[in-house]
Short mmCIF file of C-alpha atoms and ligand atoms in Angstrom, two decimals:
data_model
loop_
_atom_site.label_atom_id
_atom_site.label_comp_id
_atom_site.label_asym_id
_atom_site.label_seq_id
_atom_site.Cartn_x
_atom_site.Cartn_y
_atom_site.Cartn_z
CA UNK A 1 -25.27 1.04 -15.18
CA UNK A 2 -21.46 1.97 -14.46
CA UNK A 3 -20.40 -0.65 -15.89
CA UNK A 4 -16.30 -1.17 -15.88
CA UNK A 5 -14.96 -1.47 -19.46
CA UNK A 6 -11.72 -3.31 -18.21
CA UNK A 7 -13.66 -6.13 -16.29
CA UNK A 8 -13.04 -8.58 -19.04
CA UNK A 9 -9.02 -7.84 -18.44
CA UNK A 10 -9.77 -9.47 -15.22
CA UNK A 11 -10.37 -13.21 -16.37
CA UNK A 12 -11.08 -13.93 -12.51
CA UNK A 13 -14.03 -12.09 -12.41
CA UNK A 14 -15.83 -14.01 -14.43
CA UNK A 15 -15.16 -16.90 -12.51
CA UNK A 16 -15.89 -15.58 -9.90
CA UNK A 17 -19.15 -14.57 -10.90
CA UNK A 18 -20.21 -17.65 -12.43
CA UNK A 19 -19.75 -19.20 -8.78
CA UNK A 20 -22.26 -16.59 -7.67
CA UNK A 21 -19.39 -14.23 -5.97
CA UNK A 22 -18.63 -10.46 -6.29
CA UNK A 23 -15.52 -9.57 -5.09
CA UNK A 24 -15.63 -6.33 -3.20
CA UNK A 25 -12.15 -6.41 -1.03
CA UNK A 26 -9.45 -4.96 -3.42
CA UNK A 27 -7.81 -2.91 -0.63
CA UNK A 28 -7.14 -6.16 0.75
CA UNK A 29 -5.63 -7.63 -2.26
CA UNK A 30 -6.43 -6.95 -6.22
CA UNK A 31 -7.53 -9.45 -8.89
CA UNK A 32 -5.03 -9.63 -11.81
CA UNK A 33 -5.37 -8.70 -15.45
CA UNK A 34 -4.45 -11.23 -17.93
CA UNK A 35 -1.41 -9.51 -19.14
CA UNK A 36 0.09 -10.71 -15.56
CA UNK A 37 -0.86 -14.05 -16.36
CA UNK A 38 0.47 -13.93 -19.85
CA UNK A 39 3.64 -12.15 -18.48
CA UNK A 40 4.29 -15.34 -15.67
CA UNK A 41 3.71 -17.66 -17.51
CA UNK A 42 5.94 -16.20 -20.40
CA UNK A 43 8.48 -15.84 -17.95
CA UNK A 44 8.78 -19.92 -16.88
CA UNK A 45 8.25 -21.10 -20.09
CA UNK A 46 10.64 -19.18 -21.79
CA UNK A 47 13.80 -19.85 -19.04
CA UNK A 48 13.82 -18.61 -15.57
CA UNK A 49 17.25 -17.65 -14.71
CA UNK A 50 18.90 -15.48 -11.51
CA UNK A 51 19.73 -11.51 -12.30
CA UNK A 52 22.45 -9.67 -11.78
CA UNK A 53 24.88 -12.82 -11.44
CA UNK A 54 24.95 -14.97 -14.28
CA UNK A 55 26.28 -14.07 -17.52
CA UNK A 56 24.49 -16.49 -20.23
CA UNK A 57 21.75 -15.36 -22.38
CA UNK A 58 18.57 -16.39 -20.34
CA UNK A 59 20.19 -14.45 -16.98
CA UNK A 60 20.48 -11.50 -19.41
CA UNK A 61 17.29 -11.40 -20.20
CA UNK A 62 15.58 -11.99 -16.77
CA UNK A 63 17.82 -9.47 -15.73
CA UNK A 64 17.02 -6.79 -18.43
CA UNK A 65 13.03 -7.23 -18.09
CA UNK A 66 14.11 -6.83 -14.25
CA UNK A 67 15.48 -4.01 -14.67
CA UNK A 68 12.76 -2.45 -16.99
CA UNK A 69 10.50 -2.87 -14.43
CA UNK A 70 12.83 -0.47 -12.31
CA UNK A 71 12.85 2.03 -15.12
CA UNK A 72 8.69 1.77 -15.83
CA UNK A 73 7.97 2.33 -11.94
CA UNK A 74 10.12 5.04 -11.95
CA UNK A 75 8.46 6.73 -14.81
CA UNK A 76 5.08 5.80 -13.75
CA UNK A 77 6.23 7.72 -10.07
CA UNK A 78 8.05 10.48 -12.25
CA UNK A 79 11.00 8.89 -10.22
CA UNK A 80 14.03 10.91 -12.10
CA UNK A 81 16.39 7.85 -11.40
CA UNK A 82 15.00 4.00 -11.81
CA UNK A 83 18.21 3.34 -8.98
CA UNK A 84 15.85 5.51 -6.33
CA UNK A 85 13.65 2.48 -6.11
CA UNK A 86 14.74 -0.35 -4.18
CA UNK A 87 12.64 -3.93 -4.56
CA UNK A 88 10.89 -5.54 -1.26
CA UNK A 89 8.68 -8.43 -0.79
CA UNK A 90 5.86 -5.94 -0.18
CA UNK A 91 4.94 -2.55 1.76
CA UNK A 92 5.66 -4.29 5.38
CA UNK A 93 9.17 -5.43 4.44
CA UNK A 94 10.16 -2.14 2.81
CA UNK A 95 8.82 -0.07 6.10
CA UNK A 96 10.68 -2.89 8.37
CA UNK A 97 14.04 -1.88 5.91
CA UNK A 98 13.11 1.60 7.23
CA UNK A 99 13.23 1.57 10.37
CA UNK A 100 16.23 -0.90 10.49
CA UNK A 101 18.23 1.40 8.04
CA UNK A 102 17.18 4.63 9.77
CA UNK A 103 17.86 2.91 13.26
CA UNK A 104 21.41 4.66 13.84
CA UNK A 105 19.64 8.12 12.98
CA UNK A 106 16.92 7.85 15.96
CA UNK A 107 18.06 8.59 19.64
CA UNK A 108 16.67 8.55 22.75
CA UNK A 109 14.37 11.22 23.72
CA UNK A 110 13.31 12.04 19.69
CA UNK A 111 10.23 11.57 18.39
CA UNK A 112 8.60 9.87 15.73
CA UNK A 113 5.52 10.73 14.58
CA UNK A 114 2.63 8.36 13.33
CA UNK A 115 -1.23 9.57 12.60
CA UNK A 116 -3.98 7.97 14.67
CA UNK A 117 -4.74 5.56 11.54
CA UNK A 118 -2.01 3.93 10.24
CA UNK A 119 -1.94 0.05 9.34
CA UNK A 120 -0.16 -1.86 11.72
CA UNK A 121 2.56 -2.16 8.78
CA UNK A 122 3.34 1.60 9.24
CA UNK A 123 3.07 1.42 13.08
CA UNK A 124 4.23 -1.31 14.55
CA UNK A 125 8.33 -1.02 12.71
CA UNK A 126 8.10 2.48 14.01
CA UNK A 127 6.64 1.63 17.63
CA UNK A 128 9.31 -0.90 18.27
CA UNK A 129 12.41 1.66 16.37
CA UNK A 130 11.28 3.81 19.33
CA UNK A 131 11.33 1.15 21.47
CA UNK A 132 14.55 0.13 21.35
CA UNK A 133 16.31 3.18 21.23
CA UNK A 134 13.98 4.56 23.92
CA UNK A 135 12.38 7.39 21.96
CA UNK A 136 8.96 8.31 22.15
CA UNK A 137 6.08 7.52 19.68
CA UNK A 138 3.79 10.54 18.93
CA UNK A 139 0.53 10.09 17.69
CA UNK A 140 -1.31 12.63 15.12
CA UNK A 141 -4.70 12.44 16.47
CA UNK A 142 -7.70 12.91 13.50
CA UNK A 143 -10.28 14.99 12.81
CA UNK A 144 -14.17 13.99 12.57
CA UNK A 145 -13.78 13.14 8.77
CA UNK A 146 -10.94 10.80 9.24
CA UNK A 147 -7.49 12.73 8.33
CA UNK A 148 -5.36 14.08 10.46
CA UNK A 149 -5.80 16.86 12.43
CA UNK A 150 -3.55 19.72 10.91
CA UNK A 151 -4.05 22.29 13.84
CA UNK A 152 -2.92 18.95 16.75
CA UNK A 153 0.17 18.03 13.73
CA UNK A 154 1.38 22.00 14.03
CA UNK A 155 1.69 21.57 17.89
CA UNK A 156 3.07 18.08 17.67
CA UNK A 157 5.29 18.49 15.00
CA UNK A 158 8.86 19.89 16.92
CA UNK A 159 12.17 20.03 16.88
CA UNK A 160 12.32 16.66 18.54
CA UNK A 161 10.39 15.14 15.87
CA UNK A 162 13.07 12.90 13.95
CA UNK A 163 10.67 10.79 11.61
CA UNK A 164 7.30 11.41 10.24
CA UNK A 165 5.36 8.37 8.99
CA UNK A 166 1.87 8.59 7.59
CA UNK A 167 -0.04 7.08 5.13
CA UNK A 168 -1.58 8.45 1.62
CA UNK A 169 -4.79 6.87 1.72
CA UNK A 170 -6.19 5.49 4.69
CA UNK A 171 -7.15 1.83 4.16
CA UNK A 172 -9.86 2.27 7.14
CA UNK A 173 -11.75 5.17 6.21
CA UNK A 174 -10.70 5.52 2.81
CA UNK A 175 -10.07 9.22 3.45
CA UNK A 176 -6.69 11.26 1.50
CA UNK A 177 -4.57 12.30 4.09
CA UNK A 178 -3.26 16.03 3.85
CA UNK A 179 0.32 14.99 3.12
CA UNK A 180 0.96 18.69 1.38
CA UNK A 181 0.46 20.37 4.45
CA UNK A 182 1.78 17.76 6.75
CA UNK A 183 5.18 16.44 5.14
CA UNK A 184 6.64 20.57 5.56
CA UNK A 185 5.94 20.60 8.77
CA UNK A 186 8.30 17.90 9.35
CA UNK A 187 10.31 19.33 6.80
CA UNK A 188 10.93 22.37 8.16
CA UNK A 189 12.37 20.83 11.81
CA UNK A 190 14.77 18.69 9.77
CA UNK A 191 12.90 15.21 10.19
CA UNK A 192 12.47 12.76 7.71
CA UNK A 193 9.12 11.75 5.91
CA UNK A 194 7.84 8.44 5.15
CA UNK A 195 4.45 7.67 3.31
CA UNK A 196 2.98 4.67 3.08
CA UNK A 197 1.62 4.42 -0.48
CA UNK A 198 0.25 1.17 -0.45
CA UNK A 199 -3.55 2.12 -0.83
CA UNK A 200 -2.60 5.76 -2.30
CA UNK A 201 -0.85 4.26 -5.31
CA UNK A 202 -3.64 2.16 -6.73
CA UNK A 203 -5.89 5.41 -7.25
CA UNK A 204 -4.86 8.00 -9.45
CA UNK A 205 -1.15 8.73 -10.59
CA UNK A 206 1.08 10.28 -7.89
CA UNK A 207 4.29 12.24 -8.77
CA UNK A 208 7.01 11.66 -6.10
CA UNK A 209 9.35 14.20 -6.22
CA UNK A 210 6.23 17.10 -6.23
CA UNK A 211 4.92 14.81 -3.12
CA UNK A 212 8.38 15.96 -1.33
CA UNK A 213 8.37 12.65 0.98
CA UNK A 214 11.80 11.69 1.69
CA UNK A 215 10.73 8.08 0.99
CA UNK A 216 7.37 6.23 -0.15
CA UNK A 217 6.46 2.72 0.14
CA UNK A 218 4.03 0.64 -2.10
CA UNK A 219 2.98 -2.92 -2.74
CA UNK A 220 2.02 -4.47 -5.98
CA UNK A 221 -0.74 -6.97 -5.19
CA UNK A 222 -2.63 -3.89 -4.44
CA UNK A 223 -1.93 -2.41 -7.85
CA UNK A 224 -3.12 -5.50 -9.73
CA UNK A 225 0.16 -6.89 -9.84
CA UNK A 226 1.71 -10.11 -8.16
CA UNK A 227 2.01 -10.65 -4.21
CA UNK A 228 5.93 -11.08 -2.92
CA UNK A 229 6.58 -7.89 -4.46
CA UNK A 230 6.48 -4.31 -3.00
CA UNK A 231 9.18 -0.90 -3.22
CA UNK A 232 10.76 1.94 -1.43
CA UNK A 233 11.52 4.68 -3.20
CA UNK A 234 13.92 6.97 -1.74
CA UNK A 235 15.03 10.83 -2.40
CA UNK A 236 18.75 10.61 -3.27
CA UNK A 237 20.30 11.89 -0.11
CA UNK A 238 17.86 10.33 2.02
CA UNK A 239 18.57 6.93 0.81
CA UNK A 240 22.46 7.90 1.46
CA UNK A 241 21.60 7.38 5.01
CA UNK A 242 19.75 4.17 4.95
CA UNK A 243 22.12 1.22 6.66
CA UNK A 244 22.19 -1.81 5.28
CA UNK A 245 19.85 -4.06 7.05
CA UNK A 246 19.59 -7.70 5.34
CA UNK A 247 22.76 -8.89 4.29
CA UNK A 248 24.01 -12.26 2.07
CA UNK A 249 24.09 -12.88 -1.88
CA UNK A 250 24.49 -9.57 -4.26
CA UNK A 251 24.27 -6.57 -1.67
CA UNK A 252 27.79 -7.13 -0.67
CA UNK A 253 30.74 -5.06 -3.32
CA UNK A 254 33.99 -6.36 -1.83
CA UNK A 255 33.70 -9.50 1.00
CA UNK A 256 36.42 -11.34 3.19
CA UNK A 257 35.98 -13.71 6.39
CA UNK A 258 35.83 -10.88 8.79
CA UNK A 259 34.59 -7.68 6.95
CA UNK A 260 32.60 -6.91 4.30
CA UNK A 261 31.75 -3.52 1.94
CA UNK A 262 28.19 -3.56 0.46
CA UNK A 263 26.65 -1.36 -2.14
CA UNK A 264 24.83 1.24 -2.83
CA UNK A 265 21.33 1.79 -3.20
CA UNK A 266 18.85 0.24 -5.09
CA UNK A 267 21.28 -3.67 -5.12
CA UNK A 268 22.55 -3.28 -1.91
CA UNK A 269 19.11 -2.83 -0.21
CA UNK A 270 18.44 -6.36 -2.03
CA UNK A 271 19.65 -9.29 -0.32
CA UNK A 272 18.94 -12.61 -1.49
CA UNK A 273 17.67 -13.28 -4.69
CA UNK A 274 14.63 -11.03 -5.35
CA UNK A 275 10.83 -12.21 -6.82
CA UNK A 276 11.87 -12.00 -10.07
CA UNK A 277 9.31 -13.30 -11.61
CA UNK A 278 6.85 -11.08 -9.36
CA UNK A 279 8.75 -7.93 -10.39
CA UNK A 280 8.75 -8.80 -14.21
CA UNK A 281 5.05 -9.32 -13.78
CA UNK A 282 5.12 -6.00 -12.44
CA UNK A 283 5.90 -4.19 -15.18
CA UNK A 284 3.89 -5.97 -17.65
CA UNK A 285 0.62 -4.29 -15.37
CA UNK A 286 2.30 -1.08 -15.38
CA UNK A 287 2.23 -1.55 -19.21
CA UNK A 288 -1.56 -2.57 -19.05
CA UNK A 289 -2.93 0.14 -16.61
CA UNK A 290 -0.76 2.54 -18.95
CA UNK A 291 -2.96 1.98 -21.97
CA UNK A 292 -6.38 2.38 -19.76
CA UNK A 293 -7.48 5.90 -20.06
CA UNK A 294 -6.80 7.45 -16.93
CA UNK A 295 -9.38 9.83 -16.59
CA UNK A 296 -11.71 7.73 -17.42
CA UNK A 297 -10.73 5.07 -15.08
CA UNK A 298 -10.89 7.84 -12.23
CA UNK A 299 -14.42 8.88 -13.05
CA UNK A 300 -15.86 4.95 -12.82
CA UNK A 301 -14.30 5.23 -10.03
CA UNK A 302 -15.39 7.64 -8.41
CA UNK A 303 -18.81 7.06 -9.41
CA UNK A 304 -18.45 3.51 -8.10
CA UNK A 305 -17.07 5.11 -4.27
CA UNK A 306 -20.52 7.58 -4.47
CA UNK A 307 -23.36 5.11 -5.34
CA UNK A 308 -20.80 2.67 -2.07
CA UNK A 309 -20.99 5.66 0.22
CA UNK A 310 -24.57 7.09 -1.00
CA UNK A 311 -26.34 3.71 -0.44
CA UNK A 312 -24.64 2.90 2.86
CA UNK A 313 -25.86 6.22 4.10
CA UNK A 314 -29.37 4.85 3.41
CA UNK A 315 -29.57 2.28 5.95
CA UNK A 316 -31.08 3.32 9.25
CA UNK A 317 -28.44 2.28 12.12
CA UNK A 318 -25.46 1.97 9.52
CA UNK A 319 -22.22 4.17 10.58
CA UNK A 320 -19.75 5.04 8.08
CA UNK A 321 -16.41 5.38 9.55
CA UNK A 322 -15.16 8.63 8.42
CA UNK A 323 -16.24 10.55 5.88
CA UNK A 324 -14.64 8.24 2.48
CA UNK A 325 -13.27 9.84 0.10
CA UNK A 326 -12.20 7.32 -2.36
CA UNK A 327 -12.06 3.32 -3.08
CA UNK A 328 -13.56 1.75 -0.57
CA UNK A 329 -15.63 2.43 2.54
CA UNK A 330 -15.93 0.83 6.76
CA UNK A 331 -18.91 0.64 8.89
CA UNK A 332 -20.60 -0.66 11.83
CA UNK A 333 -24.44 -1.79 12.14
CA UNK A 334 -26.00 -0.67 15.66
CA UNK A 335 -26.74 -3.91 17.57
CA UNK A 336 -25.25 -5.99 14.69
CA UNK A 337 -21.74 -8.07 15.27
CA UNK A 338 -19.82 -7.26 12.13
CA UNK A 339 -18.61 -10.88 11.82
CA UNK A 340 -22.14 -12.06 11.90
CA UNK A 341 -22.90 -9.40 9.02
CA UNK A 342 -19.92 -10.52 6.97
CA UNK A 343 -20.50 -14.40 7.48
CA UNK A 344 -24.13 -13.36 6.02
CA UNK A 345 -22.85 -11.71 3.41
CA UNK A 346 -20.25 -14.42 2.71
CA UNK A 347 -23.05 -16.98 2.36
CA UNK A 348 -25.05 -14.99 -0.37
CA UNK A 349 -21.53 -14.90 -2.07
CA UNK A 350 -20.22 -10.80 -1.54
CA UNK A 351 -16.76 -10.89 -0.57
CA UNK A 352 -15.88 -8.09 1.98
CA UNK A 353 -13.37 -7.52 4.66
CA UNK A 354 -14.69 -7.93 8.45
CA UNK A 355 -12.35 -7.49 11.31
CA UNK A 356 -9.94 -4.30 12.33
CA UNK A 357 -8.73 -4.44 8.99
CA UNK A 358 -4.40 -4.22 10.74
CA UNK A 359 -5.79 -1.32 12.48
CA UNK A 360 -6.51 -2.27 15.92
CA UNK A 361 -5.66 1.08 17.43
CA UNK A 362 -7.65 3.06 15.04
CA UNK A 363 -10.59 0.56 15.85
CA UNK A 364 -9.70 0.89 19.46
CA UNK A 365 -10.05 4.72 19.48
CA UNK A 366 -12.95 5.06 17.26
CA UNK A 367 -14.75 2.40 19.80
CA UNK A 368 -15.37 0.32 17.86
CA UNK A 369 -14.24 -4.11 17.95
CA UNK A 370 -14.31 -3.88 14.31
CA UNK A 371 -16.28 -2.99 10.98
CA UNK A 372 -17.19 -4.37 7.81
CA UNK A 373 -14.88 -2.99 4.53
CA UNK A 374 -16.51 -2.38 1.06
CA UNK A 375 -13.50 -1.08 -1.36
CA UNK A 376 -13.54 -1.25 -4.69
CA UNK A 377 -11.38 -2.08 -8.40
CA UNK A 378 -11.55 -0.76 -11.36
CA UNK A 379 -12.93 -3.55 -12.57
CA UNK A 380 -15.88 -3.40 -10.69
CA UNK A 381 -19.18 -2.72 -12.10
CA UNK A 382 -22.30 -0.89 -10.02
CA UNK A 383 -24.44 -4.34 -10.68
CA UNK A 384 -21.73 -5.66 -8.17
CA UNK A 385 -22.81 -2.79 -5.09
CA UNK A 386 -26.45 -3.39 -6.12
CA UNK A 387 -25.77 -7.37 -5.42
CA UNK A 388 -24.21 -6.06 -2.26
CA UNK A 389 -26.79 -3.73 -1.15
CA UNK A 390 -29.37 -6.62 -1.49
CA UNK A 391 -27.46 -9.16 0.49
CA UNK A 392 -26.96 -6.15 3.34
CA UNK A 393 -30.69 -5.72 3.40
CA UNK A 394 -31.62 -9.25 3.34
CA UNK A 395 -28.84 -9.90 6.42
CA UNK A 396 -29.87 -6.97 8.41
CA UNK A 397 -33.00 -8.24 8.26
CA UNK A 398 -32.28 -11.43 9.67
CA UNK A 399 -30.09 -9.98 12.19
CA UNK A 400 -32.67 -7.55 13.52
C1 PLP B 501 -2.17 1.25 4.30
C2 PLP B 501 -1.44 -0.05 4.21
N1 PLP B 501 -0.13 -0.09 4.51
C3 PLP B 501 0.58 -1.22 4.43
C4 PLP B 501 0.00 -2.40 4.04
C5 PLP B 501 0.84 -3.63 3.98
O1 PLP B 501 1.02 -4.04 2.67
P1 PLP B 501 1.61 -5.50 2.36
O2 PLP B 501 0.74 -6.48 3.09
O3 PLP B 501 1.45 -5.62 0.92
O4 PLP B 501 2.98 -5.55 2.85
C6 PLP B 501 -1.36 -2.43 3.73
C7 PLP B 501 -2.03 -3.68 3.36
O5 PLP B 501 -3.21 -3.87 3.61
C8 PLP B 501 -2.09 -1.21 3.80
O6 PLP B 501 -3.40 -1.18 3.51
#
């Protein structure tokens, strides 16, 4: 049973399946509905043109479905302004515009804060910020279920803290991280808050402004949208004291040989000319995951996570990582190499995630060299974790 009642949306699935494969590694990246085909392709055939610069008809119209994509990411983030939300290539490149824009705000001896857990992508911008302006990089250590630990946060949280950065959903151990509690803390010592939404976003709807993040990153490729496209959304004043960090075509206002003015947020945080196509494609899944029934897309999957998380905590010797709380699910075999597991499982056609998934310090602390990642789409159907479960049994047994 639990079968997924969007899985035809997904035209690659059944492709997929007829070559004997079952995709299990959405956290990695998401298949695509066919209303982001239809939009792409719509998009070339009908006249690709640059935004924001041209005047004729077809630039207008790029530029307008642009645009709308601002204004339906905004609603879908109850956003109250589509210019708080700035375009990137993707989660990394709108946490490197962080901590490039914030750079002039950090000085030496603050803090910034990280949890234990965070992809390299919300680690490694911040490690090297501190870095170069020789402040020190504190780490939230986490509790035995895999979120941070809210007693260490209270006594690591201080008045040198300068920046907190944490992520929503943990794309390790699949666990919700307490950002209610954790984001006042940081509040309340006048630092600024960063979440990385790039896992949190694809379950369940999240409402910004109630979040009370200063700013909150995301990716679409995650959210069944296009790769080359990701956003920052910012609160008003903290976006005020971003600094420009890419410069060249369209940021700039006013521009002469030796100085230059550039604008405000969202255009001036946009250099270059932006995925356009990517961001129109965008907003056409925003418009297909808005006519899915929401609740009922949260039940299949949570369903889906429970039979993941029940049936790995079957097998004798199996460690879940954490205690998972949603989409996906790591763990390591006792005795068992988890590149020899997933190359087993790769040759009876499951496609999971091996490795230390951008994590290596989370990996590194939890002693582990790596684990094996199940996660999960809402296109996925429980016939695909029974497929799974069979392969794991059949390679286990070869491997034991
Ligand atoms: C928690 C988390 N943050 C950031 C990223 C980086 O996202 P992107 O590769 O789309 O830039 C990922 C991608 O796996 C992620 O899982």
């Amino acid at each position: 049973m639990l079968s997924s009642p969007w899985r035809s949306d997904f035209p690659a699935l059944a492709v997929l399946e007829a070559q004997g494969e079952i995709y299990l590694d959405s956290a990695a990246t998401a298949q695509k509905p066919q209303a982001l085909i239809n939009a792409l392709s719509g998009y070339y055939t009908s006249g690709a043109a640059n935004v924001h610069r041209a005047q004729h008809t077809t630039a207008e119209r790029a530029t307008r479905a642009f645009e709308g994509t601002r204004e339906k990411l905004a609603a879908w983030l109850n956003v109250p302004g589509a210019d708080q939300l700035i375009f990137t290539r993707g989660a990394t490149e709108a946490l490197n515009l962080l901590a490039y824009g914030l750079e002039h705000l950090v000085r030496p001896g603050d803090e910034i804060v990280v949890s234990a857990l965070e992809h390299h992508a919300n680690l490694l911008p911040w490690q090297q910020l501190a870095l170069r302006r020789g402040a020190r990089l504190v780490i939230l250590p986490l509790d035995l279920a895999g979120a941070v630990d809210l007693p260490a946060a209270r006594r690591l949280i201080s008045a040198h803290t300068r920046l907190l950065a944490v992520s929503q959903l943990s794309n390790v151990l699949g666990t919700w991280q307490p950002l209610t509690e954790l984001l006042p803390l940081a509040r309340a010592q006048g630092a600024l808050t960063v979440v990385d939404g790039a896992q949190g976003i694809v379950h369940g709807r999240h409402d910004l402004p109630a979040l009370g993040c200063d700013f909150y990153v995301l990716s679409s490729h995650k959210l069944y949208g296009p790769e080359g496209v990701g956003a920052l959304y910012g609160r008003r004043e903290a976006l005020a004291q971003l600094r420009h960090w890419q410069f060249g075509g369209e940021m700039v206002e006013i521009a002469d040989y030796q100085h230059a003015d550039f604008r405000p947020a969202p255009l001036g945080f946009e250099a270059g000319t932006p995925p356009i196509a990517g961001v129109i494609g965008l907003g056409a899944v925003l418009d297909y995951l808005l006519t899915l029934d929401e609740t009922a897309v949260a039940q299949h999957e949570a369903a889906l996570h429970a039979k993941l998380v029940a049936g790995l905590g079957k097998r004798r010797g199996l460690h879940l990582l954490g205690r998972p709380q949603a989409a996906l699910a790591s763990f390591a075999v006792d005795g068992v190499h988890h590149g020899d597991l997933a190359h087993l499982l790769t040759e009876q056609g499951v496609a999971v995630r091996s490795g230390t998934h951008c994590a290596m310090p989370l990996m590194n602390s939890l002693g582990r060299t790596g684990a094996i990642r199940v996660s999960l789409g809402l296109y996925n159907d429980g016939a695909d974790l029974d497929v799974f479960f069979a392969a794991l049994d059949r390679a286990l047994e070869m491997l034991a």
